[in-house]
């Protein structure tokens, strides 16, 4: 697959001068247009050692306006990064809308290096490539433009290049022992690279293979490619805007409409007050102990609370946090996103709060807003919330793979109980502010929400990350069910690692 | 000073129950009001070991709505934190406006512990307390409410408390070897604490000393204090609003009006093109080498560019970055703040981008906007931009103390040169977008800006962090002056550490 990049392409110095001046104008102009576009650009520069990655990135920085781009060099992970799922460090560096992020050392670096050095087998590599494809698909679906360039060198050229770098005192420092070691593994490296490029070349994120033996040729080629891709992407985006006919909420015949999980819940379940108190004390004590063990074992938890307005999320959360150490948990209420959050993929704001090792993050409402409120209120397009199901499942799988305990609670009450609670809250001084007109408006769309909840559960309750449906007409019953379930999950996790 | 907290205060269980229910309502109500206030609340819970800090924080978390507060436990610094100035980790955790941050292990922990263990002397402690006072003053000036509670125990009570914690299997884990070690140093600890509390009890951030021997007493006292301080702060703030008569831009007779630094610059200075090219090549080569040495030595740089519109900041920045490795620098253009930035102190957005060890951050416009555009355009009140001078000096001192190289460039052109450049830019396709109506509007306020620049330089050019005034009517001259100055500064720094 690399034959085309072994032909010995070069560019004359004078031609280069002319072309690069022209390209710079083009790039600055398109970069200016990009600033007001609602998408970001990711440029990945990868390839063989000595292929001129550094030089090409340097040229891009020279041609483009450095104030609206950023070069992201991911070397060794920091401890804050190592304590979170692998992809957290990529998420935190993703460029905001209107800007460009150039990655040197991207999500491709580790998988390739580990396979070449045989630290992982083929299956593990496949798994990693699947995750990479999921990430890139999710970004592309959010209109992110992904440009991937692979700088190739023939084996003989690579040796020559490294030798000449090592001879020059000004560039000697750049040739590391690792480079020399790589050189001995050229064939293995090319084999793995072929596999990676094949598996991850998608219509929305194709690889461009560029011959790296002549810097003038490779930087012009990459620069030209970057310009064309951005220009094309802006045109396509403009075109979509004018022909957009997304049929809002038109797919009313969903697969799972026929059955209704929520209706199957027995909302008459309840506990007596004194029994509740005893149970609460028991499980709070237990949770206090278990959460200390989980902390000692560096195992984090993510607890997701969803449910009807006034279903008792806040009260249930408080019964959990009461028995936990305030230094180790964080409750994140999800309301309207900030403008920094709006300028990224909708999952970015949740990645921000992923806990460090041993810590607990409790989301009071969550990424499921995408398939609940955003769906019902028409804030997200049909195609957006529909693909969110698999994006969410993949997201949670990445968390699970890092050993994080995830629990998802749906607190269910019926319509009568809800109105009773609204009325009662309006009577209590410090709860009055909890009831707003919006609550009444949401109530009117009960049936739409019910349908959305059913579909959400059907599509995102997986064996590894199931939804726990909580009968919540009786607060006592609900709280005990939740704290007990969390205790059991922690116990199981601790058993497994001991 | 702790006598009042050794009287054996206690609260009966039944009284506690009644009082705490009442307090909870009060706290929830005031916390709801706080949500729409343009300031944040910082609660620092400090004190002797065994004084019940954990219990009090636990109670605060129980009483308040955990969704709009956060407990910040600062233990050992992460590597990302250690690579930056000490206070970076506090800045990154500061609560946003309308929310509460409860600190356990605050900026007081290290100074006290280090002095008790005699790792630092009295002078070093004094320096740290000065920095703490500066931070708290700066936050208080931004309307942040700072509540500081010190939980005290008699020597005998402390020993008893630790013993009882150690005996109970459920709390045994909480007593560490460090606690036992502290116990032996009780008198030293109290001595240092007295000094710290005396030095840092200010009208805007007073310490409340609370007896810690009875948890019910201490948590009620702290909770009550928190409620009263927040209530009072909201009332005061409302009062200020209605009587605010800040005389916008009224102080026209500034100290330094009589002389004009900018007029003293010789704007006829220039370089011939071929000489410029040779010099540029020389210094770019030098900078490339020096910046690699600085990276190897883990020494970061912060470069600040200010200057008239069209003074050539972008071009000068590009001449620097061309000779640097794109993986190690970052250009931050300062435009309007995001809403997350607006919900913090104005320096917060600059702290965010403080480079890790060895990295370089280039600010294209900076915190000096506070005393330039915000002053001239009336975006900041008089009292705000006036106190900004010392806030900025303190900020830069903190960076310098961490060994960061700071350079501040003012690019100066005259009015004629500016209008020529505006006209020329309008002719060049890819530079057109650089000229907007705002540029012409700013130009009309040239004299006001000139006065602000003069005062800025007079007040913030310190021996350790001087302004470099750059004669920029000739771009060649300006670029060489800048790159040469940065090279010399790096050289000097590298000499000093070798």
CSV table of C-alpha atoms in Angstrom, one decimal, chain A residues 257-269 308 410 412-414 446 450 453-454 457-458 467-472 477 481:
chain,number,residue,atom,x,y,z
A,257,UNK,CA,-43.3,1.1,20.9
A,258,UNK,CA,-45.4,-2.0,21.5
A,259,UNK,CA,-44.3,-2.7,25.0
A,260,UNK,CA,-43.8,-0.3,27.9
A,261,UNK,CA,-41.2,-1.2,30.5
A,262,UNK,CA,-42.2,1.6,32.9
A,263,UNK,CA,-45.8,0.4,33.1
A,264,UNK,CA,-44.6,-2.9,34.3
A,265,UNK,CA,-43.2,-1.4,37.5
A,266,UNK,CA,-45.1,-2.0,40.7
A,267,UNK,CA,-45.4,1.5,42.1
A,268,UNK,CA,-47.2,0.3,45.2
A,269,UNK,CA,-44.0,-1.0,46.7
A,308,UNK,CA,-39.2,12.3,36.3
A,410,UNK,CA,-34.2,5.7,36.6
A,412,UNK,CA,-40.0,6.3,38.3
A,413,UNK,CA,-43.2,7.8,39.7
A,414,UNK,CA,-46.7,8.1,38.2
A,446,UNK,CA,-45.5,13.0,29.8
A,450,UNK,CA,-42.4,8.0,28.5
A,453,UNK,CA,-37.5,6.6,28.3
A,454,UNK,CA,-38.7,3.3,27.1
A,457,UNK,CA,-33.7,1.8,28.4
A,458,UNK,CA,-34.2,-0.7,25.6
A,467,UNK,CA,-30.4,0.4,34.0
A,468,UNK,CA,-31.8,0.0,37.4
A,469,UNK,CA,-35.5,1.0,37.3
A,470,UNK,CA,-36.5,2.3,40.7
A,471,UNK,CA,-40.1,2.3,41.9
A,472,UNK,CA,-40.2,5.7,43.5
A,477,UNK,CA,-38.5,2.2,49.1
A,481,UNK,CA,-33.3,0.1,46.7
